[in-house]
Coordinates of C-alpha atoms (C1' of nucleotides) in Angstrom, one line a residue:
Chain S
M1 CA -19.0 2.3 -7.6
N2 CA -22.0 2.5 -5.2
H3 CA -24.8 3.3 -7.5
K4 CA -26.6 5.0 -4.6
R5 CA -24.4 6.4 -2.5
T6 CA -27.4 5.4 0.7
E7 CA -26.4 8.4 3.1
K8 CA -25.0 6.7 6.1
N9 CA -24.1 8.9 8.9
E10 CA -20.2 9.0 7.7
N11 CA -18.7 10.9 9.8
I12 CA -15.4 11.8 7.8
V13 CA -11.4 12.8 8.4
G14 CA -11.3 15.7 6.7
S15 CA -7.4 15.2 7.4
V16 CA -7.9 11.8 6.6
L17 CA -9.0 11.6 3.9
K18 CA -6.8 15.3 1.9
A19 CA -3.1 12.4 3.4
I20 CA -5.0 9.9 1.8
Q21 CA -5.9 12.1 -1.5
I22 CA -2.0 13.1 -1.2
L23 CA -1.0 9.7 -1.9
D24 CA -4.0 9.2 -5.1
C25 CA -1.4 12.2 -6.7
F26 CA 0.8 9.9 -7.1
H27 CA 0.8 7.9 -10.4
P28 CA 3.1 5.8 -12.3
D29 CA 2.6 8.7 -15.0
N30 CA 4.3 11.0 -12.2
P31 CA 6.4 9.4 -9.4
N32 CA 7.6 12.1 -8.0
L33 CA 5.5 14.9 -6.8
N34 CA 7.1 18.5 -4.9
L35 CA 5.7 20.2 -2.5
S36 CA 3.4 23.1 -4.5
Q37 CA 1.9 20.1 -7.3
I38 CA 0.5 18.6 -4.3
S39 CA -1.1 21.8 -3.2
K40 CA -2.4 22.7 -6.4
H41 CA -3.3 19.6 -6.9
L42 CA -6.0 19.6 -3.9
E43 CA -6.2 23.6 -4.0
I44 CA -4.9 23.3 -0.2
P45 CA -1.9 26.0 1.5
K46 CA 1.3 24.6 1.2
S47 CA 1.8 25.3 5.1
T48 CA -1.5 22.4 4.7
A49 CA 0.3 19.8 2.8
L50 CA 3.4 20.2 4.3
N51 CA 2.1 18.9 7.4
L52 CA 0.1 16.4 5.7
I53 CA 2.7 15.0 3.5
Q54 CA 5.7 15.2 6.9
T55 CA 3.2 12.6 9.0
L56 CA 2.8 10.7 6.4
E57 CA 6.6 10.4 5.6
S58 CA 7.4 10.1 8.8
E59 CA 6.3 6.7 8.3
G60 CA 7.1 5.4 6.0
F61 CA 3.8 6.8 2.7
L62 CA 5.9 8.4 1.1
L63 CA 9.0 8.7 1.2
R64 CA 11.8 12.2 0.1
V65 CA 13.6 11.8 -2.6
K66 CA 17.4 12.4 -1.2
S67 CA 18.7 15.2 -3.9
G68 CA 15.8 17.0 -5.0
N69 CA 12.4 17.8 -2.8
T70 CA 10.3 15.7 -4.5
Y71 CA 8.7 12.9 -2.5
Q72 CA 7.0 9.3 -3.8
L73 CA 5.3 6.2 -2.4
G74 CA 6.8 5.2 0.5
Y75 CA 7.8 1.4 1.3
K76 CA 4.8 0.9 3.6
N77 CA 2.8 1.7 1.1
I78 CA 4.1 -2.1 -0.6
E79 CA 3.7 -3.9 3.0
L80 CA 0.6 -2.7 3.8
G81 CA -0.1 -4.1 0.2
Y82 CA 1.7 -7.1 0.8
R83 CA -0.4 -7.8 4.0
A84 CA -3.7 -7.8 2.5
T85 CA -2.6 -10.0 0.1
T86 CA -4.0 -12.0 2.9
S87 CA -7.2 -11.9 1.9
L88 CA -6.9 -12.3 -1.0
S89 CA -8.3 -15.2 -0.7
I90 CA -9.6 -16.1 -4.1
L91 CA -5.7 -16.7 -4.7
P92 CA -5.2 -20.6 -4.2
Y93 CA -7.9 -21.5 -5.4
A94 CA -6.7 -19.2 -9.2
I95 CA -3.0 -20.4 -9.3
P96 CA -2.9 -22.6 -10.5
I97 CA -5.7 -22.6 -12.2
M98 CA -4.1 -20.4 -14.9
E99 CA -0.2 -22.3 -14.2
E100 CA -2.3 -25.3 -16.4
V101 CA -3.9 -22.1 -18.5
Q102 CA -0.4 -21.0 -19.1
E103 CA 1.2 -23.9 -20.1
K104 CA -1.4 -25.1 -21.9
T105 CA -1.5 -21.9 -24.6
G106 CA 2.0 -20.4 -24.0
E107 CA 0.6 -16.8 -23.6
I108 CA -0.1 -14.8 -20.7
I109 CA -2.5 -16.2 -18.7
Y110 CA -4.1 -12.7 -16.3
L111 CA -7.3 -12.7 -13.6
T112 CA -9.2 -10.0 -12.6
T113 CA -12.6 -8.3 -10.3
H114 CA -13.6 -5.1 -11.3
I115 CA -13.7 -1.7 -7.9
N116 CA -15.0 1.4 -8.6
G117 CA -15.7 1.0 -12.7
Q118 CA -12.0 -0.5 -13.2
V119 CA -10.6 -3.1 -14.8
F120 CA -8.1 -4.2 -11.0
Y121 CA -5.3 -6.6 -11.3
L122 CA -5.1 -9.9 -9.2
Q123 CA -2.9 -12.4 -11.0
C124 CA -0.8 -13.0 -13.7
S125 CA 1.4 -16.2 -14.5
Y126 CA 4.2 -16.0 -18.0
P127 CA 5.3 -18.5 -19.7
S128 CA 8.0 -20.0 -18.6
R129 CA 11.3 -17.9 -18.5
P130 CA 10.1 -15.4 -16.5
K131 CA 9.0 -16.8 -13.3
V132 CA 7.6 -14.0 -11.2
S133 CA 9.2 -11.6 -12.6
Y134 CA 7.3 -8.4 -12.5
S135 CA 3.9 -8.3 -10.8
V136 CA 0.8 -6.7 -11.6
R137 CA -1.6 -7.3 -8.3
G138 CA -3.0 -4.4 -7.8
K139 CA -2.6 -2.9 -11.4
M140 CA -5.6 -1.0 -12.3
L141 CA -7.0 0.2 -15.9
P142 CA -10.0 1.0 -17.6
M143 CA -12.8 -1.1 -18.4
H144 CA -13.6 -0.2 -21.7
C145 CA -9.7 -1.2 -22.9
T146 CA -8.9 -4.7 -21.9
G147 CA -9.9 -8.4 -22.2
C148 CA -11.4 -8.2 -19.3
G149 CA -12.9 -5.2 -18.9
K150 CA -15.2 -5.9 -21.6
A151 CA -15.7 -9.5 -21.0
M152 CA -16.8 -8.4 -17.1
L153 CA -19.5 -5.3 -18.8
S154 CA -21.0 -8.1 -20.6
Y155 CA -22.7 -9.4 -17.4
L156 CA -23.1 -6.6 -15.8
S157 CA -26.3 -3.8 -15.9
Q158 CA -26.6 -2.2 -18.1
E159 CA -26.6 1.1 -16.0
F160 CA -24.0 -0.2 -14.6
V161 CA -22.5 0.3 -17.5
Q162 CA -23.4 3.2 -18.3
H163 CA -22.4 4.4 -15.1
V164 CA -18.7 3.5 -16.0
I165 CA -18.8 5.4 -19.1
D166 CA -20.4 8.5 -17.8
V167 CA -17.4 8.4 -13.9
H168 CA -14.3 7.4 -16.5
G169 CA -14.9 8.2 -19.8
L170 CA -13.9 6.1 -23.1
R171 CA -10.5 8.2 -23.7
A172 CA -8.2 6.5 -26.9
I173 CA -5.3 4.9 -24.3
T174 CA -4.6 3.4 -29.1
P175 CA -6.1 4.2 -32.2
N176 CA -8.3 1.0 -31.3
T177 CA -10.1 2.3 -28.6
I178 CA -13.6 2.1 -27.9
I179 CA -14.2 5.5 -27.9
D180 CA -17.6 5.9 -28.5
P181 CA -21.0 4.6 -26.2
D182 CA -22.6 3.7 -29.3
Q183 CA -19.9 0.7 -29.4
L184 CA -19.5 0.2 -26.3
Y185 CA -23.0 -1.7 -26.3
K186 CA -23.1 -2.5 -30.3
E187 CA -19.1 -5.0 -28.6
L188 CA -20.9 -5.6 -26.1
E189 CA -23.4 -7.0 -27.4
I190 CA -21.2 -9.3 -29.8
T191 CA -19.3 -9.9 -26.4
R192 CA -22.1 -11.9 -25.0
Q193 CA -23.4 -13.9 -29.0
R194 CA -19.8 -14.6 -29.2
G195 CA -19.3 -15.4 -26.2
Y196 CA -15.9 -14.2 -24.5
A197 CA -14.1 -10.4 -25.2
R198 CA -12.2 -9.3 -27.9
D199 CA -9.7 -7.2 -27.3
N200 CA -7.2 -5.9 -30.6
E201 CA -4.7 -3.5 -29.5
E202 CA -7.3 -1.4 -27.4
E203 CA -5.1 -1.2 -24.7
T204 CA -0.7 -1.6 -26.1
L205 CA -0.7 -1.9 -30.2
G206 CA 0.8 -5.1 -30.4
V207 CA -1.3 -7.2 -28.4
R208 CA -4.3 -9.0 -28.8
C209 CA -6.4 -10.8 -25.7
V210 CA -9.6 -12.6 -25.5
G211 CA -11.4 -12.3 -22.6
I212 CA -14.4 -14.0 -20.9
A213 CA -15.8 -13.4 -17.7
I214 CA -16.3 -15.1 -14.2
R215 CA -19.6 -14.6 -12.8
N216 CA -22.0 -15.5 -9.1
T217 CA -25.1 -17.7 -8.8
N218 CA -27.0 -14.5 -10.4
G219 CA -25.0 -14.2 -13.6
Q220 CA -23.4 -11.1 -13.0
A221 CA -19.4 -11.4 -13.4
V222 CA -17.1 -11.0 -10.7
G223 CA -14.4 -11.1 -12.6
A224 CA -12.1 -12.2 -15.6
L225 CA -9.9 -14.2 -16.8
S226 CA -7.4 -13.4 -20.3
L227 CA -4.8 -14.7 -22.4
S228 CA -2.4 -12.1 -23.9
G229 CA 0.2 -12.6 -26.6
S230 CA 1.4 -10.5 -29.4
V231 CA -0.9 -9.8 -32.9
L232 CA 1.7 -12.7 -34.7
T233 CA 0.3 -16.3 -32.4
M234 CA -2.9 -14.5 -31.1
T235 CA -4.5 -14.9 -33.2
D236 CA -8.8 -15.4 -34.3
E237 CA -7.6 -18.6 -34.5
N238 CA -6.0 -19.2 -31.8
A239 CA -8.8 -17.1 -30.1
D240 CA -11.2 -19.5 -30.5
K241 CA -9.2 -21.9 -29.8
F242 CA -8.3 -20.4 -25.9
A243 CA -11.3 -18.9 -25.1
N244 CA -12.4 -22.7 -25.4
L245 CA -9.0 -23.0 -22.2
L246 CA -10.1 -20.2 -20.9
S247 CA -13.5 -20.3 -20.7
N248 CA -13.7 -24.0 -18.2
A249 CA -10.7 -21.9 -15.9
C250 CA -13.6 -20.2 -15.7
N251 CA -16.2 -22.4 -14.7
L252 CA -14.4 -23.4 -12.0
L253 CA -14.1 -20.6 -10.6
S254 CA -17.5 -19.3 -10.5
Q255 CA -17.9 -21.7 -7.9
H256 CA -15.2 -19.1 -5.6
A257 CA -17.4 -16.0 -6.8
N258 CA -18.2 -14.9 -3.4
L259 CA -14.9 -14.5 -2.3
F260 CA -13.5 -12.1 -5.4
P261 CA -13.9 -8.3 -4.0
A262 CA -16.5 -7.4 -6.4
S263 CA -18.5 -9.3 -4.3
L264 CA -16.7 -8.6 -0.8
M265 CA -17.2 -4.9 -1.6
D266 CA -21.6 -5.5 -2.9
Q267 CA -20.3 -4.3 -6.1
V268 CA -22.8 -6.4 -9.0
Chain F
M1 CA 16.3 4.1 12.0
N2 CA 17.1 7.6 12.3
H3 CA 20.0 6.7 14.7
K4 CA 19.8 10.5 15.7
R5 CA 16.3 12.1 15.5
T6 CA 17.4 15.3 14.2
E7 CA 13.9 17.4 15.5
K8 CA 13.2 18.9 13.0
N9 CA 10.2 21.4 13.3
E10 CA 7.8 18.6 11.6
N11 CA 3.8 19.1 12.4
I12 CA 1.7 15.8 12.2
V13 CA -0.9 16.1 11.9
G14 CA -2.8 13.6 15.5
S15 CA -5.3 12.1 13.2
V16 CA -3.6 11.5 10.2
L17 CA -1.1 9.5 13.2
K18 CA -4.1 7.2 14.1
A19 CA -5.3 6.7 11.0
I20 CA -2.0 5.2 9.6
Q21 CA -2.4 2.5 13.3
I22 CA -5.2 2.0 12.3
L23 CA -3.7 0.6 8.7
D24 CA -1.0 -1.0 10.7
C25 CA -3.1 -3.4 14.1
F26 CA -4.0 -5.1 10.5
H27 CA -1.2 -7.6 10.7
P28 CA -1.1 -11.3 8.7
D29 CA -1.6 -12.8 11.7
N30 CA -4.9 -11.9 12.7
P31 CA -5.7 -10.3 9.5
N32 CA -9.9 -8.9 10.8
L33 CA -10.0 -6.6 13.3
N34 CA -13.5 -4.7 15.1
L35 CA -13.9 -1.9 16.7
S36 CA -13.7 -2.6 19.6
Q37 CA -10.2 -4.2 19.4
I38 CA -9.1 -1.1 17.0
S39 CA -10.2 0.8 20.0
K40 CA -8.5 -1.3 22.3
H41 CA -5.3 -1.4 20.4
L42 CA -5.0 2.0 20.2
E43 CA -6.4 3.2 23.3
I44 CA -9.0 6.0 21.4
P45 CA -12.1 5.8 22.2
K46 CA -14.8 3.6 19.4
S47 CA -16.5 6.8 18.8
T48 CA -12.6 8.3 17.2
A49 CA -12.2 5.0 15.7
L50 CA -14.9 4.8 13.9
N51 CA -14.7 7.8 12.5
L52 CA -11.3 7.0 11.6
I53 CA -12.5 3.5 10.5
Q54 CA -15.2 4.8 8.8
T55 CA -13.2 6.7 6.6
L56 CA -10.8 4.8 5.3
E57 CA -12.7 2.6 4.1
S58 CA -15.1 5.2 1.6
E59 CA -11.7 5.2 0.3
G60 CA -11.0 1.1 0.2
F61 CA -7.9 1.3 2.7
L62 CA -9.8 -1.2 4.8
L63 CA -12.7 -3.4 3.8
R64 CA -15.7 -3.9 5.8
V65 CA -16.4 -7.6 5.8
K66 CA -19.6 -8.6 4.7
S67 CA -21.3 -11.4 7.0
G68 CA -20.0 -9.7 10.4
N69 CA -18.9 -6.9 11.7
T70 CA -14.4 -7.1 11.5
Y71 CA -12.8 -5.0 8.9
Q72 CA -9.7 -6.4 7.2
L73 CA -7.5 -4.4 4.8
G74 CA -8.9 -3.0 1.0
Y75 CA -7.6 -3.0 -1.9
K76 CA -6.2 0.1 -2.1
N77 CA -3.4 -1.1 0.0
I78 CA -2.4 -3.5 -2.7
E79 CA -3.2 -0.3 -5.8
L80 CA -1.3 1.7 -3.7
G81 CA 1.9 -0.5 -3.1
Y82 CA 1.7 -1.8 -6.7
R83 CA 2.4 2.0 -7.8
A84 CA 5.3 2.1 -5.3
T85 CA 6.7 0.1 -7.1
T86 CA 7.8 1.9 -9.8
S87 CA 10.6 3.8 -7.3
L88 CA 12.7 0.5 -7.0
S89 CA 14.8 1.2 -9.7
I90 CA 17.3 -1.7 -8.3
L91 CA 14.8 -4.4 -10.0
P92 CA 15.4 -3.8 -13.2
Y93 CA 19.1 -4.4 -12.1
A94 CA 18.2 -7.4 -9.9
I95 CA 15.9 -9.7 -11.7
P96 CA 17.2 -11.3 -14.7
I97 CA 20.6 -11.8 -12.0
M98 CA 18.4 -13.3 -9.8
E99 CA 16.5 -15.3 -12.0
E100 CA 20.3 -17.1 -13.9
V101 CA 21.7 -18.0 -9.8
Q102 CA 18.1 -19.2 -9.2
E103 CA 18.6 -21.8 -12.8
K104 CA 21.6 -22.5 -11.5
T105 CA 21.8 -23.7 -7.9
G106 CA 17.7 -24.5 -8.7
E107 CA 16.3 -22.9 -5.3
I108 CA 14.8 -20.3 -3.6
I109 CA 16.7 -16.8 -4.5
Y110 CA 15.7 -13.4 -2.2
L111 CA 16.8 -10.1 -2.5
T112 CA 15.8 -8.4 0.9
T113 CA 17.0 -4.8 1.9
H114 CA 16.0 -3.8 5.1
I115 CA 14.0 -0.5 6.9
N116 CA 13.3 0.2 10.5
G117 CA 16.6 -2.6 11.6
Q118 CA 14.3 -4.9 9.7
V119 CA 13.8 -6.7 6.8
F120 CA 12.3 -5.9 3.7
Y121 CA 11.7 -8.5 1.1
L122 CA 11.9 -6.6 -2.6
Q123 CA 11.8 -9.5 -5.3
C124 CA 12.7 -13.4 -5.7
S125 CA 12.8 -16.0 -8.0
Y126 CA 11.7 -19.8 -8.1
P127 CA 12.0 -22.9 -9.6
S128 CA 10.9 -23.1 -12.4
R129 CA 7.8 -24.8 -11.1
P130 CA 6.4 -22.9 -8.7
K131 CA 4.5 -23.9 -6.2
V132 CA 3.4 -21.1 -4.7
S133 CA 3.5 -18.6 -7.1
Y134 CA 2.8 -15.0 -4.0
S135 CA 4.6 -12.8 -3.9
V136 CA 7.0 -11.3 -1.3
R137 CA 7.8 -7.9 -2.5
G138 CA 6.4 -6.2 1.0
K139 CA 6.9 -9.0 4.0
M140 CA 8.8 -7.5 7.1
L141 CA 10.9 -9.7 9.1
P142 CA 13.8 -9.7 12.0
M143 CA 17.1 -9.7 10.8
H144 CA 18.7 -11.6 13.3
C145 CA 16.8 -14.3 11.9
T146 CA 17.1 -14.7 8.7
G147 CA 20.5 -15.3 5.8
C148 CA 19.7 -12.0 4.4
G149 CA 19.5 -9.9 8.4
K150 CA 22.5 -11.0 9.9
A151 CA 24.1 -10.4 6.2
M152 CA 23.6 -7.1 6.5
L153 CA 24.7 -7.0 10.7
S154 CA 27.5 -8.2 10.1
Y155 CA 28.3 -5.5 7.8
L156 CA 26.5 -2.7 9.3
S157 CA 27.8 -0.6 12.7
Q158 CA 28.0 -1.9 16.5
E159 CA 25.6 1.1 17.4
F160 CA 23.0 0.2 14.9
V161 CA 23.0 -3.2 15.9
Q162 CA 22.7 -2.3 19.5
H163 CA 19.5 -0.2 18.5
V164 CA 17.9 -3.2 16.7
I165 CA 18.3 -5.1 19.1
D166 CA 16.9 -2.9 21.8
V167 CA 13.7 -1.3 19.5
H168 CA 12.7 -5.4 18.2
G169 CA 14.4 -7.8 21.0
L170 CA 15.6 -10.8 19.2
R171 CA 12.4 -12.7 19.6
A172 CA 12.5 -16.6 19.1
I173 CA 11.0 -18.5 16.4
T174 CA 12.5 -20.8 16.5
P175 CA 14.3 -23.2 19.2
N176 CA 17.1 -22.8 16.3
T177 CA 16.8 -19.2 17.0
I178 CA 19.2 -16.4 18.2
I179 CA 18.7 -14.5 21.3
D180 CA 21.0 -14.0 22.7
P181 CA 22.8 -10.4 21.9
D182 CA 26.3 -11.9 23.1
Q183 CA 25.8 -14.9 20.8
L184 CA 24.4 -13.2 18.3
Y185 CA 27.9 -10.3 18.0
K186 CA 29.9 -13.8 17.9
E187 CA 27.3 -14.5 15.3
L188 CA 27.7 -12.1 12.9
E189 CA 31.9 -12.6 13.4
I190 CA 31.7 -15.7 12.3
T191 CA 29.5 -14.3 9.9
R192 CA 32.5 -11.1 8.5
Q193 CA 34.8 -14.7 8.1
R194 CA 33.3 -16.8 6.9
G195 CA 32.0 -13.9 4.2
Y196 CA 28.5 -15.0 4.3
A197 CA 25.6 -15.7 6.4
R198 CA 23.9 -18.8 7.4
D199 CA 21.2 -19.4 8.4
N200 CA 19.9 -22.7 10.5
E201 CA 16.2 -23.5 10.1
E202 CA 16.2 -20.0 12.6
E203 CA 13.3 -18.8 10.6
T204 CA 11.1 -21.3 9.5
L205 CA 11.6 -25.3 10.6
G206 CA 13.2 -27.3 7.5
V207 CA 14.9 -24.7 6.7
R208 CA 18.4 -23.1 5.8
C209 CA 19.4 -20.2 3.8
V210 CA 22.6 -18.4 3.1
G211 CA 23.0 -14.4 2.4
I212 CA 25.0 -12.3 1.3
A213 CA 25.2 -8.4 1.5
I214 CA 25.4 -6.0 -0.8
R215 CA 27.7 -2.9 -0.2
N216 CA 27.4 0.9 -0.6
T217 CA 30.7 2.6 -1.4
N218 CA 31.8 3.2 1.6
G219 CA 31.7 -0.5 2.8
Q220 CA 27.5 -1.2 4.9
A221 CA 25.1 -2.7 3.5
V222 CA 22.2 -1.7 1.8
G223 CA 20.8 -4.9 1.1
A224 CA 21.2 -8.8 0.6
L225 CA 20.4 -11.5 -1.7
S226 CA 20.2 -14.8 -0.7
L227 CA 19.4 -18.5 -1.1
S228 CA 17.0 -20.6 0.5
G229 CA 16.7 -24.5 0.0
S230 CA 15.3 -27.6 3.0
V231 CA 17.9 -28.8 4.8
L232 CA 18.4 -31.6 2.6
T233 CA 20.0 -30.3 -0.4
M234 CA 21.4 -26.7 1.4
T235 CA 24.0 -29.3 3.0
D236 CA 27.2 -27.2 4.4
E237 CA 29.1 -28.3 1.2
N238 CA 26.1 -27.0 -0.9
A239 CA 26.0 -24.1 1.5
D240 CA 29.8 -22.9 0.2
K241 CA 29.5 -23.4 -3.1
F242 CA 26.0 -21.4 -3.3
A243 CA 27.4 -18.7 -1.4
N244 CA 30.2 -18.4 -4.0
L245 CA 27.6 -17.6 -6.9
L246 CA 26.1 -15.9 -5.1
S247 CA 28.8 -13.1 -3.6
N248 CA 29.0 -12.1 -7.5
A249 CA 26.0 -10.9 -8.4
C250 CA 26.0 -9.2 -4.9
N251 CA 29.8 -7.8 -6.3
L252 CA 27.6 -6.1 -9.5
L253 CA 24.4 -5.4 -7.2
S254 CA 27.0 -3.0 -5.5
Q255 CA 27.8 -1.6 -8.3
H256 CA 24.0 0.8 -8.6
A257 CA 23.9 0.2 -4.0
N258 CA 22.5 4.2 -3.9
L259 CA 19.0 2.4 -5.0
F260 CA 18.2 0.1 -2.5
P261 CA 15.0 2.4 -0.2
A262 CA 18.0 1.7 2.8
S263 CA 19.9 4.2 0.8
L264 CA 17.2 6.4 -0.1
M265 CA 16.6 6.6 3.8
D266 CA 19.5 7.4 5.3
Q267 CA 19.6 4.7 7.1
V268 CA 23.7 3.4 6.6
Chain U
dA1 C1' -35.4 -12.7 31.4
dA2 C1' -31.2 -11.3 32.5
dC3 C1' -27.0 -9.2 31.2
dC4 C1' -22.8 -8.8 28.5
dT5 C1' -20.6 -7.8 25.0
dT6 C1' -19.9 -4.9 20.3
dG7 C1' -21.8 -1.6 16.7
dT8 C1' -24.0 3.1 16.0
dT9 C1' -25.9 8.6 17.1
dC10 C1' -25.5 13.1 19.2
dG11 C1' -24.4 17.3 21.0
dA12 C1' -21.2 19.9 23.2
dC13 C1' -16.4 21.6 23.1
dA14 C1' -11.7 22.5 23.7
dA15 C1' -7.8 19.9 20.7
dT16 C1' -5.6 21.1 17.2
dA17 C1' -5.3 21.2 12.1
dC18 C1' -5.7 24.9 9.1
dT19 C1' -4.3 29.3 7.0
dG20 C1' -1.7 32.9 5.3
dA21 C1' 1.6 36.2 6.1
dA22 C1' 6.5 36.7 6.2
dT23 C1' 10.9 34.1 6.0
dA24 C1' 14.4 30.7 4.1
dT25 C1' 16.2 28.5 0.1
dG26 C1' 18.5 27.7 -4.3
dG27 C1' 18.4 27.9 -9.5
dT28 C1' 18.3 30.6 -13.2
dA29 C1' 19.1 34.4 -15.7
dT30 C1' 20.1 39.3 -17.1
Chain Z
dA1 C1' 27.7 38.9 -9.3
dT2 C1' 22.8 40.6 -8.8
dA3 C1' 18.4 40.3 -9.3
dC4 C1' 15.2 37.1 -9.9
dC5 C1' 11.3 34.3 -8.8
dA6 C1' 9.9 29.3 -7.6
dT7 C1' 9.7 26.4 -4.1
dA8 C1' 10.1 25.5 0.6
dT9 C1' 10.0 26.4 5.7
dT10 C1' 8.2 28.5 10.0
dC11 C1' 5.1 31.2 12.8
dA12 C1' 1.6 32.0 15.6
dG13 C1' -4.1 33.4 15.8
dT14 C1' -8.2 31.4 14.8
dA15 C1' -12.3 28.7 14.8
dT16 C1' -12.7 24.9 12.4
dT17 C1' -13.5 20.1 12.6
dG18 C1' -11.7 16.3 15.8
dT19 C1' -12.7 14.4 19.8
dC20 C1' -15.2 12.1 23.8
dG21 C1' -18.4 10.3 27.5
dA22 C1' -22.8 9.6 27.7
dA23 C1' -27.0 7.5 25.8
dC24 C1' -29.1 3.7 23.1
dA25 C1' -30.1 0.2 20.1
dA26 C1' -28.4 -5.1 18.5
dG27 C1' -26.8 -9.2 19.1
dG28 C1' -25.4 -13.2 20.9
dT29 C1' -25.3 -16.0 25.9
dT30 C1' -26.2 -17.3 30.3

DNA sequence: AACCTTGTTCGACAATACTGAATATGGTAT
DNA sequence: ATACCATATTCAGTATTGTCGAACAAGGTT
């Protein structure tokens, strides 16, 4: 989220941009798209789209589904994603800290940062049974409906918050999601006073969570930790208790605030 | 690895291809590159490279490192990698099976497939106390020096094996790595007779592993499972025992052979 | 201070990406 | 079976636009 897009002399290569936009069409909700859909979505002729698609396919960024004539994201995205984790230098510090909190609480703990006004998931630690299982690394969610997101927003400038609202809106994911800007501002004020953010089934029904921001030396949020559990275990009482544990972990991670993507991208 | 590249009427978009090659420069060994290095590597003028780099940077595929003038892979790669995992439909079947074997053996278990003549890591399950919770999804290694790779090669056509050797060579990763084609062919014959593949410190010193191929209805390898442990625990005796457990798991996964990337890419 | 390496700007050129119409393909309904 | 529709694919002309080299700027090193 570059607030003021300083008009540098950027020579954007159009065809590359279109190729990227094609990849961006593919979303977990609709992981399979055909040529016509892509062409319509980007508002470019089918023949142009086909050239780009075939280029992306030849390099493994798209995979043509055998049976039909649809495409899906290819293995190359996963490979580059893996390589890019090398740059997530916060992880070696965060993981042991997260695992300790996870074990003490028994709940799922998430580490996130914010990118382009959205929550970006960096790491999670699950209860003992499913050890590594599914990763969340790379998942993106809106900020207004998650514990991590609200925790971060509460320590970012009002103009930043407003920008997030302007760009992404306040979409209702569940009946509990905050969709009114004024209410969100109030919620952020309450969050600051309480010392941690709560997510009361605002992103997933049946799931509550607590989140605390990780802040840099200027006090700006660069990341967040959250604990997530069912409405049964995540009572108000437990929330308070968990928030204390989280708070300590956040303080430790604050010492490495400069390693968070949000810092590296001049977003704060 | 398309054996016969059927010369279809593919209209590759050059600038997109170059942009992809730029991303491909970034390798865990050298995760930070500057303009000159990239320009030299692709043998294109610096000004051209800069245009492409700036385009990639503007979309989050590259991140300009704050301090210096180098770039690294950006968050967008991780995001797309996450989205692409939606297409790894084998995982829901594989994970519970893997975790069971993991617990029975106490060793690390890996699930892989083969892409472009290389081992592609899909999933791993660690012992209960994960020292390293990093994901391996997206990692790529040569086939000739890993248990999974050799297991798969032993159930792929000789012409496929030869093609892998021609394209990738037999690079020595450790002193134990097989670097002679004839010796590799012998090893694959032994592997078939033994019923499973062994990796005797051929990829990492101090680590031995056993691997078994997952085969489709034609008998061709589409993936593999491996158990990996230190030379102390992974004795010949244990290897035999572990191989039995792995074998059962592989049989179960064979029923979903069509879900493996290697199947989806017409590589077998 | 001279030199080297690297990053950045810019305008002209032609390569090449784009386009739309025509054709092919495959599935569905009549 | 046939007609029809939606989608995928081909192709060649056009001008858009990506490319390139030279010139300039900025650091860093000897």
